[in-house]
Structures are given as structure tokens and as C-alpha cells.
PDB file of C-alpha atoms in Angstrom:
ATOM      1  CA  MET Z   1     107.679  79.960 125.769  1.00 94.00           C
ATOM      2  CA  GLU Z   2     104.596  81.024 123.815  1.00 96.00           C
ATOM      3  CA  LEU Z   3     103.375  84.523 124.586  1.00 97.00           C
ATOM      4  CA  PRO Z   4     100.445  86.553 123.212  1.00 97.00           C
ATOM      5  CA  LEU Z   5     101.695  89.880 121.861  1.00 97.00           C
ATOM      6  CA  PHE Z   6     100.189  93.320 122.404  1.00 96.00           C
ATOM      7  CA  PRO Z   7     101.913  95.890 120.155  1.00 95.00           C
ATOM      8  CA  LEU Z   8     101.703  99.470 121.471  1.00 95.00           C
ATOM      9  CA  ASN Z   9     103.114 102.866 120.590  1.00 93.00           C
ATOM     10  CA  THR Z  10     104.874 102.953 123.943  1.00 94.00           C
ATOM     11  CA  VAL Z  11     107.594 101.021 125.746  1.00 97.00           C
ATOM     12  CA  LEU Z  12     106.735  99.145 128.926  1.00 97.00           C
ATOM     13  CA  CYS Z  13     109.693  98.715 131.287  1.00 98.00           C
ATOM     14  CA  PRO Z  14     109.932  96.180 134.124  1.00 97.00           C
ATOM     15  CA  GLY Z  15     108.461  97.628 137.309  1.00 95.00           C
ATOM     16  CA  ILE Z  16     106.299 100.186 135.506  1.00 95.00           C
ATOM     17  CA  ALA Z  17     102.501  99.985 135.598  1.00 95.00           C
ATOM     18  CA  LEU Z  18     100.368 100.999 132.634  1.00 95.00           C
ATOM     19  CA  PRO Z  19      96.585 101.516 132.347  1.00 95.00           C
ATOM     20  CA  LEU Z  20      94.952 100.125 129.214  1.00 96.00           C
ATOM     21  CA  HIS Z  21      91.466 100.494 127.789  1.00 96.00           C
ATOM     22  CA  ILE Z  22      90.661  97.485 125.613  1.00 95.00           C
ATOM     23  CA  PHE Z  23      87.945  97.769 122.997  1.00 94.00           C
ATOM     24  CA  GLU Z  24      89.125  95.949 119.848  1.00 94.00           C
ATOM     25  CA  ASP Z  25      87.749  92.419 119.456  1.00 94.00           C
ATOM     26  CA  ARG Z  26      91.171  90.808 118.969  1.00 94.00           C
ATOM     27  CA  TYR Z  27      92.527  92.305 122.170  1.00 95.00           C
ATOM     28  CA  ARG Z  28      89.349  91.527 124.091  1.00 96.00           C
ATOM     29  CA  ALA Z  29      90.018  87.904 123.132  1.00 96.00           C
ATOM     30  CA  LEU Z  30      93.624  88.234 124.288  1.00 97.00           C
ATOM     31  CA  VAL Z  31      92.545  89.652 127.648  1.00 97.00           C
ATOM     32  CA  ARG Z  32      89.886  86.959 128.124  1.00 97.00           C
ATOM     33  CA  HIS Z  33      92.509  84.295 127.450  1.00 97.00           C
ATOM     34  CA  CYS Z  34      94.972  85.819 129.913  1.00 98.00           C
ATOM     35  CA  LEU Z  35      92.354  86.259 132.640  1.00 98.00           C
ATOM     36  CA  GLU Z  36      90.962  82.745 132.221  1.00 97.00           C
ATOM     37  CA  THR Z  37      94.413  81.152 132.275  1.00 97.00           C
ATOM     38  CA  THR Z  38      96.036  83.662 134.689  1.00 97.00           C
ATOM     39  CA  SER Z  39      98.798  84.066 132.124  1.00 97.00           C
ATOM     40  CA  PRO Z  40     100.728  87.169 131.016  1.00 98.00           C
ATOM     41  CA  PHE Z  41     101.137  88.743 127.602  1.00 98.00           C
ATOM     42  CA  GLY Z  42     103.974  90.616 125.942  1.00 98.00           C
ATOM     43  CA  VAL Z  43     104.100  94.338 125.164  1.00 98.00           C
ATOM     44  CA  VAL Z  44     106.218  95.334 122.171  1.00 97.00           C
ATOM     45  CA  LEU Z  45     106.888  98.757 120.663  1.00 97.00           C
ATOM     46  CA  ILE Z  46     105.332  99.417 117.264  1.00 95.00           C
ATOM     47  CA  ARG Z  47     107.989 100.605 114.813  1.00 90.00           C
ATOM     48  CA  GLN Z  48     105.614 101.200 111.917  1.00 81.00           C
ATOM     49  CA  GLY Z  49     101.845 101.016 111.720  1.00 66.00           C
ATOM     50  CA  ARG Z  50      98.986 101.789 114.058  1.00 62.00           C
ATOM     51  CA  GLU Z  51      97.771 100.390 117.360  1.00 55.00           C
ATOM     52  CA  VAL Z  52      94.148 100.167 116.207  1.00 57.00           C
ATOM     53  CA  GLY Z  53      92.464  99.033 113.034  1.00 52.00           C
ATOM     54  CA  ALA Z  54      93.676  96.809 110.220  1.00 56.00           C
ATOM     55  CA  GLY Z  55      96.944  97.061 108.375  1.00 59.00           C
ATOM     56  CA  ALA Z  56     100.450  95.703 108.595  1.00 71.00           C
ATOM     57  CA  ILE Z  57     102.663  96.693 111.508  1.00 83.00           C
ATOM     58  CA  SER Z  58     106.275  96.098 112.433  1.00 91.00           C
ATOM     59  CA  PHE Z  59     107.476  96.005 116.008  1.00 94.00           C
ATOM     60  CA  SER Z  60     110.582  95.606 118.118  1.00 96.00           C
ATOM     61  CA  GLY Z  61     112.050  92.182 118.742  1.00 97.00           C
ATOM     62  CA  VAL Z  62     112.544  92.870 122.454  1.00 98.00           C
ATOM     63  CA  GLY Z  63     109.601  93.571 124.733  1.00 98.00           C
ATOM     64  CA  THR Z  64     108.394  93.227 128.293  1.00 98.00           C
ATOM     65  CA  ILE Z  65     106.167  90.579 129.829  1.00 98.00           C
ATOM     66  CA  ALA Z  66     103.071  92.209 131.317  1.00 98.00           C
ATOM     67  CA  GLU Z  67     101.021  90.811 134.186  1.00 98.00           C
ATOM     68  CA  ILE Z  68      97.454  91.970 134.773  1.00 97.00           C
ATOM     69  CA  ARG Z  69      97.192  93.486 138.241  1.00 96.00           C
ATOM     70  CA  ASP Z  70      93.610  94.752 137.966  1.00 96.00           C
ATOM     71  CA  ALA Z  71      90.830  94.232 135.436  1.00 97.00           C
ATOM     72  CA  GLY Z  72      87.374  95.713 135.073  1.00 97.00           C
ATOM     73  CA  ARG Z  73      84.918  94.552 132.419  1.00 96.00           C
ATOM     74  CA  TYR Z  74      82.120  96.615 130.879  1.00 96.00           C
ATOM     75  CA  ASP Z  75      78.772  95.112 129.887  1.00 95.00           C
ATOM     76  CA  ASP Z  76      79.658  95.489 126.204  1.00 94.00           C
ATOM     77  CA  GLY Z  77      82.870  93.470 126.610  1.00 93.00           C
ATOM     78  CA  ARG Z  78      85.419  96.278 126.871  1.00 96.00           C
ATOM     79  CA  TYR Z  79      88.058  96.120 129.598  1.00 97.00           C
ATOM     80  CA  ASP Z  80      89.996  98.545 131.753  1.00 97.00           C
ATOM     81  CA  LEU Z  81      93.283  97.009 132.832  1.00 97.00           C
ATOM     82  CA  LEU Z  82      96.230  97.890 135.006  1.00 96.00           C
ATOM     83  CA  ILE Z  83      99.259  95.936 133.847  1.00 97.00           C
ATOM     84  CA  VAL Z  84     102.777  95.809 135.253  1.00 97.00           C
ATOM     85  CA  GLY Z  85     105.965  95.002 133.372  1.00 97.00           C
ATOM     86  CA  THR Z  86     107.955  92.132 134.881  1.00 97.00           C
ATOM     87  CA  ARG Z  87     110.689  90.624 132.698  1.00 98.00           C
ATOM     88  CA  ARG Z  88     112.170  91.311 129.270  1.00 98.00           C
ATOM     89  CA  PHE Z  89     111.827  88.879 126.404  1.00 98.00           C
ATOM     90  CA  GLU Z  90     113.144  88.461 122.865  1.00 98.00           C
ATOM     91  CA  ILE Z  91     110.985  87.182 120.032  1.00 98.00           C
ATOM     92  CA  ARG Z  92     112.315  84.078 118.284  1.00 97.00           C
ATOM     93  CA  ARG Z  93     109.477  83.807 115.780  1.00 96.00           C
ATOM     94  CA  VAL Z  94     105.860  84.831 115.377  1.00 95.00           C
ATOM     95  CA  LEU Z  95     103.636  81.747 115.290  1.00 95.00           C
ATOM     96  CA  SER Z  96     100.843  80.946 112.869  1.00 89.00           C
ATOM     97  CA  THR Z  97      97.685  80.352 114.915  1.00 88.00           C
ATOM     98  CA  ARG Z  98      93.932  80.595 114.496  1.00 91.00           C
ATOM     99  CA  ARG Z  99      93.758  83.194 117.243  1.00 94.00           C
ATOM    100  CA  PRO Z 100      92.796  86.765 116.293  1.00 94.00           C
ATOM    101  CA  TYR Z 101      95.837  88.196 118.090  1.00 94.00           C
ATOM    102  CA  LEU Z 102      99.560  87.637 117.581  1.00 95.00           C
ATOM    103  CA  VAL Z 103     101.387  84.878 119.423  1.00 97.00           C
ATOM    104  CA  ALA Z 104     105.169  84.471 119.468  1.00 97.00           C
ATOM    105  CA  ASP Z 105     107.744  81.987 120.611  1.00 98.00           C
ATOM    106  CA  VAL Z 106     109.966  84.028 122.928  1.00 98.00           C
ATOM    107  CA  ASP Z 107     113.022  83.683 125.121  1.00 98.00           C
ATOM    108  CA  VAL Z 108     112.949  85.348 128.526  1.00 98.00           C
ATOM    109  CA  LEU Z 109     116.054  87.498 128.834  1.00 98.00           C
ATOM    110  CA  GLY Z 110     118.283  87.332 131.859  1.00 97.00           C
ATOM    111  CA  GLU Z 111     119.700  90.401 133.550  1.00 98.00           C
ATOM    112  CA  ASP Z 112     123.467  90.636 133.211  1.00 98.00           C
ATOM    113  CA  VAL Z 113     124.712  93.303 135.608  1.00 98.00           C
ATOM    114  CA  GLY Z 114     128.164  93.673 134.061  1.00 97.00           C
ATOM    115  CA  ASP Z 115     130.763  94.931 136.494  1.00 97.00           C
ATOM    116  CA  GLU Z 116     128.802  94.839 139.751  1.00 97.00           C
ATOM    117  CA  GLU Z 117     130.892  97.416 141.616  1.00 97.00           C
ATOM    118  CA  ASN Z 118     130.721  99.851 138.715  1.00 98.00           C
ATOM    119  CA  ALA Z 119     126.978  99.232 138.296  1.00 98.00           C
ATOM    120  CA  HIS Z 120     126.368 100.239 141.917  1.00 97.00           C
ATOM    121  CA  ARG Z 121     128.514 103.355 141.447  1.00 97.00           C
ATOM    122  CA  LEU Z 122     126.605 104.310 138.300  1.00 98.00           C
ATOM    123  CA  ALA Z 123     123.287 103.652 140.063  1.00 97.00           C
ATOM    124  CA  MET Z 124     124.196 106.105 142.835  1.00 96.00           C
ATOM    125  CA  MET Z 125     125.186 108.727 140.260  1.00 97.00           C
ATOM    126  CA  ALA Z 126     121.981 108.180 138.289  1.00 96.00           C
ATOM    127  CA  THR Z 127     119.835 108.503 141.409  1.00 95.00           C
ATOM    128  CA  ARG Z 128     121.403 111.830 142.405  1.00 94.00           C
ATOM    129  CA  ARG Z 129     121.169 113.298 138.907  1.00 95.00           C
ATOM    130  CA  PHE Z 130     117.621 111.998 138.471  1.00 94.00           C
ATOM    131  CA  VAL Z 131     116.474 113.925 141.530  1.00 91.00           C
ATOM    132  CA  THR Z 132     117.839 117.120 139.961  1.00 92.00           C
ATOM    133  CA  TYR Z 133     116.115 116.243 136.682  1.00 92.00           C
ATOM    134  CA  LEU Z 134     112.786 115.694 138.438  1.00 88.00           C
ATOM    135  CA  GLU Z 135     113.080 118.997 140.261  1.00 87.00           C
ATOM    136  CA  LEU Z 136     113.627 120.777 136.946  1.00 88.00           C
ATOM    137  CA  LEU Z 137     110.417 119.247 135.615  1.00 83.00           C
ATOM    138  CA  GLN Z 138     108.505 121.275 138.186  1.00 80.00           C
ATOM    139  CA  PRO Z 139     106.890 124.319 136.495  1.00 75.00           C
ATOM    140  CA  ARG Z 140     108.524 127.637 137.272  1.00 72.00           C
ATOM    141  CA  SER Z 141     106.571 130.753 138.109  1.00 67.00           C
ATOM    142  CA  GLY Z 142     104.170 131.509 135.276  1.00 70.00           C
ATOM    143  CA  GLU Z 143     104.585 128.092 133.650  1.00 70.00           C
ATOM    144  CA  THR Z 144     101.999 125.366 133.480  1.00 67.00           C
ATOM    145  CA  ALA Z 145     102.557 121.659 132.922  1.00 64.00           C
ATOM    146  CA  ASP Z 146     100.688 118.432 133.435  1.00 61.00           C
ATOM    147  CA  GLU Z 147     101.912 116.543 136.485  1.00 60.00           C
ATOM    148  CA  ILE Z 148     103.878 113.431 135.646  1.00 61.00           C
ATOM    149  CA  ASP Z 149     102.289 110.652 137.661  1.00 61.00           C
ATOM    150  CA  VAL Z 150     103.884 107.479 136.354  1.00 66.00           C
ATOM    151  CA  ARG Z 151     102.884 104.373 138.268  1.00 72.00           C
ATOM    152  CA  VAL Z 152     105.671 102.108 139.445  1.00 75.00           C
ATOM    153  CA  GLU Z 153     105.720  98.831 141.298  1.00 70.00           C
ATOM    154  CA  VAL Z 154     108.468  98.961 143.873  1.00 59.00           C
ATOM    155  CA  GLU Z 155     108.697  98.747 147.631  1.00 60.00           C
ATOM    156  CA  THR Z 156     107.154 101.715 149.449  1.00 56.00           C
ATOM    157  CA  GLU Z 157     107.519 103.097 152.943  1.00 57.00           C
ATOM    158  CA  ASP Z 158     104.695 103.716 155.390  1.00 52.00           C
ATOM    159  CA  VAL Z 159     104.027 107.414 155.889  1.00 51.00           C
ATOM    160  CA  GLU Z 160     101.538 109.180 158.096  1.00 51.00           C
ATOM    161  CA  THR Z 161      98.585 111.338 157.143  1.00 45.00           C
ATOM    162  CA  GLU Z 162      97.012 113.823 159.498  1.00 46.00           C
ATOM    163  CA  ASP Z 163      93.332 113.286 160.152  1.00 44.00           C
ATOM    164  CA  ALA Z 164      90.728 116.010 160.616  1.00 41.00           C
ATOM    165  CA  GLU Z 165      91.466 116.141 164.349  1.00 44.00           C
ATOM    166  CA  GLY Z 166      95.104 116.927 163.693  1.00 41.00           C
ATOM    167  CA  GLY Z 167      96.313 113.448 164.626  1.00 40.00           C
ATOM    168  CA  ALA Z 168      98.330 111.108 162.492  1.00 39.00           C
ATOM    169  CA  GLU Z 169      97.134 107.909 160.898  1.00 40.00           C
ATOM    170  CA  PRO Z 170      99.609 105.356 159.545  1.00 38.00           C
ATOM    171  CA  GLN Z 171      99.100 104.379 155.933  1.00 37.00           C
ATOM    172  CA  PRO Z 172     100.035 100.849 154.810  1.00 36.00           C
ATOM    173  CA  ALA Z 173     102.679 100.297 152.174  1.00 35.00           C
ATOM    174  CA  ASP Z 174     101.461  99.196 148.770  1.00 38.00           C
ATOM    175  CA  ALA Z 175     103.365  97.590 145.912  1.00 38.00           C
ATOM    176  CA  ALA Z 176     101.834 100.027 143.414  1.00 43.00           C
ATOM    177  CA  ALA Z 177     103.041 103.551 144.073  1.00 45.00           C
ATOM    178  CA  PHE Z 178     102.979 106.829 142.159  1.00 39.00           C
ATOM    179  CA  GLY Z 179     105.800 108.606 140.434  1.00 43.00           C
ATOM    180  CA  ARG Z 180     107.549 111.893 140.253  1.00 39.00           C
ATOM    181  CA  ALA Z 181     107.347 113.815 143.488  1.00 35.00           C
ATOM    182  CA  ASP Z 182     107.533 110.661 145.584  1.00 42.00           C
ATOM    183  CA  ILE Z 183     110.756 109.509 143.972  1.00 41.00           C
ATOM    184  CA  ALA Z 184     112.210 112.975 144.319  1.00 39.00           C
ATOM    185  CA  GLY Z 185     111.511 112.713 148.034  1.00 37.00           C
ATOM    186  CA  GLN Z 186     108.892 115.475 148.035  1.00 39.00           C
ATOM    187  CA  GLU Z 187     105.871 114.245 149.942  1.00 40.00           C
ATOM    188  CA  GLY Z 188     103.481 116.959 148.839  1.00 42.00           C
ATOM    189  CA  SER Z 189     101.746 119.588 150.940  1.00 41.00           C
ATOM    190  CA  GLY Z 190      98.601 119.895 153.013  1.00 42.00           C
ATOM    191  CA  PRO Z 191      97.368 117.604 155.760  1.00 41.00           C
ATOM    192  CA  GLU Z 192      97.735 114.416 153.681  1.00 43.00           C
ATOM    193  CA  ARG Z 193     101.278 113.434 152.849  1.00 44.00           C
ATOM    194  CA  ARG Z 194     101.982 111.326 149.786  1.00 48.00           C
ATOM    195  CA  ARG Z 195     103.355 107.816 150.005  1.00 49.00           C
ATOM    196  CA  ARG Z 196     107.101 107.698 149.480  1.00 55.00           C
ATOM    197  CA  VAL Z 197     108.799 105.278 147.121  1.00 56.00           C
ATOM    198  CA  THR Z 198     111.834 103.469 148.471  1.00 68.00           C
ATOM    199  CA  ILE Z 199     114.725 103.761 146.027  1.00 76.00           C
ATOM    200  CA  PRO Z 200     115.726 100.194 145.051  1.00 85.00           C
ATOM    201  CA  ASP Z 201     119.171  98.985 146.121  1.00 89.00           C
ATOM    202  CA  ASP Z 202     119.370  96.632 143.142  1.00 95.00           C
ATOM    203  CA  PRO Z 203     121.003  98.562 140.258  1.00 97.00           C
ATOM    204  CA  THR Z 204     119.091  96.480 137.674  1.00 98.00           C
ATOM    205  CA  VAL Z 205     115.703  97.231 139.245  1.00 96.00           C
ATOM    206  CA  LEU Z 206     116.679 100.891 139.538  1.00 96.00           C
ATOM    207  CA  SER Z 207     117.834 101.083 135.925  1.00 98.00           C
ATOM    208  CA  HIS Z 208     114.503  99.761 134.619  1.00 97.00           C
ATOM    209  CA  LEU Z 209     112.561 102.041 136.960  1.00 95.00           C
ATOM    210  CA  LEU Z 210     114.378 105.179 135.829  1.00 96.00           C
ATOM    211  CA  ALA Z 211     114.205 104.099 132.180  1.00 97.00           C
ATOM    212  CA  GLY Z 212     110.422 103.832 132.543  1.00 95.00           C
ATOM    213  CA  ILE Z 213     110.008 107.229 134.189  1.00 93.00           C
ATOM    214  CA  ILE Z 214     112.352 109.557 132.297  1.00 94.00           C
ATOM    215  CA  GLN Z 215     110.380 111.565 129.750  1.00 91.00           C
ATOM    216  CA  VAL Z 216     112.043 110.662 126.459  1.00 93.00           C
ATOM    217  CA  GLU Z 217     110.971 109.449 123.033  1.00 94.00           C
ATOM    218  CA  SER Z 218     109.986 105.804 122.685  1.00 95.00           C
ATOM    219  CA  PRO Z 219     113.003 104.806 120.534  1.00 95.00           C
ATOM    220  CA  ARG Z 220     115.363 106.104 123.236  1.00 96.00           C
ATOM    221  CA  ARG Z 221     113.434 104.217 125.922  1.00 97.00           C
ATOM    222  CA  GLN Z 222     113.495 101.082 123.754  1.00 98.00           C
ATOM    223  CA  ALA Z 223     117.280 101.362 123.463  1.00 98.00           C
ATOM    224  CA  LEU Z 224     117.497 101.408 127.271  1.00 98.00           C
ATOM    225  CA  LEU Z 225     115.231  98.359 127.492  1.00 98.00           C
ATOM    226  CA  GLU Z 226     117.449  96.469 125.035  1.00 98.00           C
ATOM    227  CA  ALA Z 227     120.735  97.306 126.777  1.00 98.00           C
ATOM    228  CA  GLU Z 228     122.820  94.148 127.142  1.00 97.00           C
ATOM    229  CA  THR Z 229     123.859  94.850 130.735  1.00 98.00           C
ATOM    230  CA  THR Z 230     122.670  96.923 133.662  1.00 98.00           C
ATOM    231  CA  GLU Z 231     125.962  98.779 133.466  1.00 98.00           C
ATOM    232  CA  ASP Z 232     125.256  99.720 129.833  1.00 98.00           C
ATOM    233  CA  ARG Z 233     121.696 100.813 130.668  1.00 98.00           C
ATOM    234  CA  LEU Z 234     122.878 103.039 133.511  1.00 98.00           C
ATOM    235  CA  ARG Z 235     125.500 104.658 131.268  1.00 98.00           C
ATOM    236  CA  GLY Z 236     122.791 105.339 128.696  1.00 98.00           C
ATOM    237  CA  LEU Z 237     120.529 106.721 131.395  1.00 98.00           C
ATOM    238  CA  LEU Z 238     123.211 109.084 132.656  1.00 98.00           C
ATOM    239  CA  GLN Z 239     123.695 110.455 129.141  1.00 97.00           C
ATOM    240  CA  LEU Z 240     119.940 110.969 128.737  1.00 96.00           C
ATOM    241  CA  ILE Z 241     119.541 112.536 132.183  1.00 97.00           C
ATOM    242  CA  ASP Z 242     122.389 114.950 131.463  1.00 96.00           C
ATOM    243  CA  ARG Z 243     120.862 115.803 128.068  1.00 95.00           C
ATOM    244  CA  GLU Z 244     117.382 116.380 129.488  1.00 94.00           C
ATOM    245  CA  THR Z 245     118.762 118.354 132.438  1.00 94.00           C
ATOM    246  CA  PHE Z 246     120.685 120.619 130.039  1.00 93.00           C
ATOM    247  CA  LEU Z 247     117.506 121.267 128.015  1.00 91.00           C
ATOM    248  CA  LEU Z 248     115.331 121.818 131.080  1.00 90.00           C
ATOM    249  CA  GLN Z 249     117.789 124.236 132.688  1.00 89.00           C
ATOM    250  CA  ARG Z 250     117.564 126.389 129.574  1.00 85.00           C
ATOM    251  CA  ARG Z 251     113.840 125.751 129.154  1.00 78.00           C
ATOM    252  CA  LEU Z 252     114.491 124.242 125.718  1.00 76.00           C
ATOM    253  CA  ARG Z 253     112.459 121.141 126.509  1.00 63.00           C
ATOM    254  CA  PHE Z 254     108.758 121.541 125.725  1.00 50.00           C
ATOM    255  CA  PHE Z 255     106.317 120.387 128.346  1.00 46.00           C
ATOM    256  CA  GLY Z 256     103.692 118.048 126.963  1.00 48.00           C
ATOM    257  CA  PRO Z 257     101.369 115.369 128.263  1.00 44.00           C
ATOM    258  CA  ASP Z 258     102.796 111.868 128.476  1.00 47.00           C
ATOM    259  CA  PRO Z 259     100.343 109.503 126.763  1.00 47.00           C
ATOM    260  CA  ARG Z 260     101.113 106.817 129.337  1.00 47.00           C
ATOM    261  CA  VAL Z 261      99.742 108.880 132.210  1.00 42.00           C
ATOM    262  CA  VAL Z 262      97.305 111.453 130.828  1.00 38.00           C
ATOM    263  CA  GLY Z 263      94.736 108.777 130.050  1.00 40.00           C
ATOM    264  CA  ALA Z 264      94.438 105.072 129.595  1.00 44.00           C
ATOM    265  CA  ARG Z 265      95.836 103.580 126.435  1.00 52.00           C
ATOM    266  CA  ARG Z 266      93.087 102.680 123.985  1.00 52.00           C
ATOM    267  CA  SER Z 267      93.551  99.420 122.122  1.00 55.00           C
TER     268      SER Z 267
END
């Protein structure tokens, strides 16, 4: 299939939502095309080069198909988007077209689980260790850190919020939910409780979700995206979770803002 390409300095994983601010003419044209044809585009990680401006860039051969979930257009033609990763793809060749943006011939990649029983076992281990990892990301006394609020698109559970009278009002589930504390099972404090994400039973869905949330460098996240099987991705995740947990326990991991969630990407 032919797919417009959007190179970024970040990795989009299936199930993860990403805000984008579009201001360059070539990407405005890409967005207009996708909105008019209700078609997706592909996000690929830039290996060398810059997101904005002219100049040669190189990017990964495996990326994620992105669907536009929400779009707002400014009077001057800029866009604010919320996109969600759906499926992985591999680039066969970049096509020569008259369009101002890149277009590639791609193959949509299937999801090979590997050994299904072992994948489920690894998924349970990863879930338990990930909760510990998320708890360690919480600032200790005297520390400050930006809250990690990664958007994910998974099934959510209805929870109740107390109204001003002290009663409870059911809140509907929504496909787009928010990240860290919810997944750790901490619903927040105060009268309004946060919506809780339901942990996926599917080890493949879970592996992509955790790969998109763990706070690691883009090349490490890209390696998880490119894993040949779910089993391989979960093994890689467990190694990364253990590494990050070790660093966090000793406070050797620096806290810093994640560019995916501190503000919208500008392209």
C-alpha cells in the first residue's frame, strides 16, 4: 500500500496517542490529503536530520500507521491533531511523486506472538514489574518531576466521581485514556477520581502499550517496535524495566520532561 510518511524524532507505538502541531506547508498538505480522503499516514523515527526545515534526513524502515482521531484547523492553515498508532509497517521503497511530502510503498506487518503460553507468562511478569517501575517514577519527598501523562487508546472502566453534594456520578468509558497513575491502579485523590485503564489481556496489545509508555530513549523504543515477535518484545521490555527500576531505586535516573507529553509536537 502507498502511505504518506511523517518523519519525527519520536517513536509512535500502536495504541499510543500523540498530539501534533502542524505548521510546515508540506505537512499541512499531508494533513489536508488525509482529512479529505479519511486516510492514515505513517510515522517513522528520524535517524539523522531534523523534523523541520530543509535538508536530507534518514529514518527507520519500520514505523507505525497513524490515524487522525481529532483535528483542529487555525485560520492561517495550521493544524492541531491527535493521532493514534494502529499497526506497524515496513517501507519497501520511497516513491517519486509530485507531492511536497514523502510517500512510500509499505507492507503492513503482522503480529507474530511466538510461543503463546510463554508470551502470556511474560506479559504477566511485565505488568507486575511495570507497576513497580511506575511507582518509582513518583517523586520522593523534596523531589520535583513533571507528571508523565501519556495518552493511550485501550479499553477503560467506568469509575465514579463525587459531585458537589457528596453523591456519585458515573463517568462513561472512553477509548482515549490517560497514562501513568491510571495504569498503576492509582485513581488520584480528591472528590474526582481518575478514569482507570483496563490492562489488556492480549499480550501483543500490552507489549505495544508498555513499549509506548516506558520512559526510554527513542532507539530503545524503536528496537521494541521492530521486535519480530510479541515474545521477543516482552523479553526486551522486561530487561528495560529491570534496568530502569535499578536506576530509579538508586535515583540514578534523571527526571526530565518527555517531549511527547509536555507539549504538542511541532512539525
